[in-house]
mmCIF file of C-alpha atoms in Angstrom:
data_model
loop_
_atom_site.group_PDB
_atom_site.id
_atom_site.type_symbol
_atom_site.label_atom_id
_atom_site.label_comp_id
_atom_site.label_asym_id
_atom_site.label_seq_id
_atom_site.Cartn_x
_atom_site.Cartn_y
_atom_site.Cartn_z
ATOM 1 C CA MET A 1 -0.132 0.223 0.066
ATOM 2 C CA ARG A 2 1.078 3.460 -0.942
ATOM 3 C CA THR A 3 2.108 5.864 2.070
ATOM 4 C CA ALA A 4 -0.368 8.169 0.060
ATOM 5 C CA ASP A 5 -3.432 5.868 -0.175
ATOM 6 C CA ARG A 6 -2.937 4.743 3.619
ATOM 7 C CA SER A 7 -2.795 8.347 5.127
ATOM 8 C CA SER A 8 -6.318 9.107 2.428
ATOM 9 C CA MET A 9 -7.299 5.719 4.276
ATOM 10 C CA LEU A 10 -6.652 6.772 7.921
ATOM 11 C CA GLY A 11 -7.732 10.382 7.491
ATOM 12 C CA SER A 12 -11.197 8.704 6.035
ATOM 13 C CA MET A 13 -11.486 7.109 9.173
ATOM 14 C CA GLY A 14 -10.860 10.112 11.192
ATOM 15 C CA PHE A 15 -7.262 9.996 12.037
ATOM 16 C CA ARG A 16 -4.966 13.196 11.850
ATOM 17 C CA GLY A 17 -1.092 13.231 11.506
ATOM 18 C CA GLU A 18 -0.200 13.492 15.134
ATOM 19 C CA ASP A 19 -2.127 10.814 15.699
ATOM 20 C CA SER A 20 0.402 8.564 13.985
ATOM 21 C CA ARG A 21 2.733 9.503 17.153
ATOM 22 C CA ILE A 22 0.084 8.711 19.862
ATOM 23 C CA ILE A 23 -1.764 5.647 18.902
ATOM 24 C CA PRO A 24 1.944 3.799 19.459
ATOM 25 C CA LEU A 25 2.456 5.274 22.787
ATOM 26 C CA ALA A 26 -0.813 4.420 24.048
ATOM 27 C CA VAL A 27 -0.453 1.092 22.758
ATOM 28 C CA ALA A 28 2.864 0.759 24.695
ATOM 29 C CA THR A 29 1.065 1.985 27.720
ATOM 30 C CA MET A 30 -1.701 -0.341 27.691
ATOM 31 C CA LEU A 31 1.170 -3.423 27.210
ATOM 32 C CA THR A 32 3.163 -2.123 29.773
ATOM 33 C CA ALA A 33 0.501 -2.046 32.118
ATOM 34 C CA GLU A 34 -0.872 -5.450 30.979
ATOM 35 C CA HIS A 35 2.710 -6.585 31.589
ATOM 36 C CA LEU A 36 2.734 -4.801 35.312
ATOM 37 C CA GLN A 37 -0.905 -6.329 36.227
ATOM 38 C CA SER A 38 0.487 -10.064 35.267
ATOM 39 C CA ARG A 39 3.615 -9.694 37.482
ATOM 40 C CA MET A 40 1.799 -8.081 40.357
ATOM 41 C CA ASN A 41 -1.574 -7.077 41.667
ATOM 42 C CA LEU A 42 -2.031 -3.510 40.736
ATOM 43 C CA GLU A 43 -5.201 -3.094 41.803
ATOM 44 C CA GLY A 44 -4.569 -3.752 45.260
ATOM 45 C CA LEU A 45 -1.268 -1.195 44.846
ATOM 46 C CA VAL A 46 -3.416 1.454 44.049
ATOM 47 C CA TYR A 47 -5.989 0.943 46.772
ATOM 48 C CA SER A 48 -3.455 0.406 49.306
ATOM 49 C CA SER A 49 -1.871 3.807 48.456
ATOM 50 C CA PRO A 50 -2.643 6.996 50.345
ATOM 51 C CA GLY A 51 -5.598 8.676 49.360
ATOM 52 C CA TYR A 52 -3.898 12.021 48.243
ATOM 53 C CA VAL A 53 -1.511 9.649 45.743
ATOM 54 C CA ARG A 54 -4.720 8.010 44.032
ATOM 55 C CA TRP A 55 -6.652 11.160 43.716
ATOM 56 C CA THR A 56 -3.346 12.594 41.919
ATOM 57 C CA ALA A 57 -3.076 10.011 39.617
ATOM 58 C CA TYR A 58 -7.150 10.112 38.855
ATOM 59 C CA TYR A 59 -6.632 14.170 37.977
ATOM 60 C CA ALA A 60 -3.626 13.393 35.940
ATOM 61 C CA LEU A 61 -5.394 10.843 34.192
ATOM 62 C CA VAL A 62 -8.571 12.815 33.499
ATOM 63 C CA ALA A 63 -6.377 15.942 32.631
ATOM 64 C CA VAL A 64 -4.446 13.780 29.888
ATOM 65 C CA ILE A 65 -8.257 12.498 28.848
ATOM 66 C CA ILE A 66 -8.936 15.701 28.298
ATOM 67 C CA PHE A 67 -5.811 17.414 26.562
ATOM 68 C CA PHE A 68 -5.885 14.073 24.180
ATOM 69 C CA GLY A 69 -9.231 13.995 23.490
ATOM 70 C CA ALA A 70 -9.691 17.915 22.759
ATOM 71 C CA THR A 71 -9.976 18.922 19.486
ATOM 72 C CA ASN A 72 -11.146 21.921 17.213
ATOM 73 C CA ALA A 73 -12.777 20.175 14.811
ATOM 74 C CA VAL A 74 -16.693 19.693 14.624
ATOM 75 C CA GLN A 75 -18.055 16.452 14.703
ATOM 76 C CA PRO A 76 -20.775 16.074 12.453
ATOM 77 C CA PHE A 77 -23.996 14.629 14.127
ATOM 78 C CA ILE A 78 -23.659 10.859 14.233
ATOM 79 C CA TYR A 79 -27.097 10.096 13.293
ATOM 80 C CA PHE A 80 -27.422 12.941 10.902
ATOM 81 C CA GLN A 81 -26.896 10.572 7.526
ATOM 82 C CA PHE A 82 -30.417 8.208 8.988
#
């Protein structure tokens, strides 16, 4: 598949240019978390940590989701075509 074909195909699915850098990072993060979970009990580690550490992590995760989820593009109403 040529590069132009691939970029237009990903663009038609809603991917932007900067997504090509974020997606591998997200996949690597998920694989790392899965590997760590298989070696130790991450859930128990999270719940046994002090409240301020947990809530700082929760707020940081929400900030990351908002930061990477924010876009200036106008999203069309999903059911407009029906």
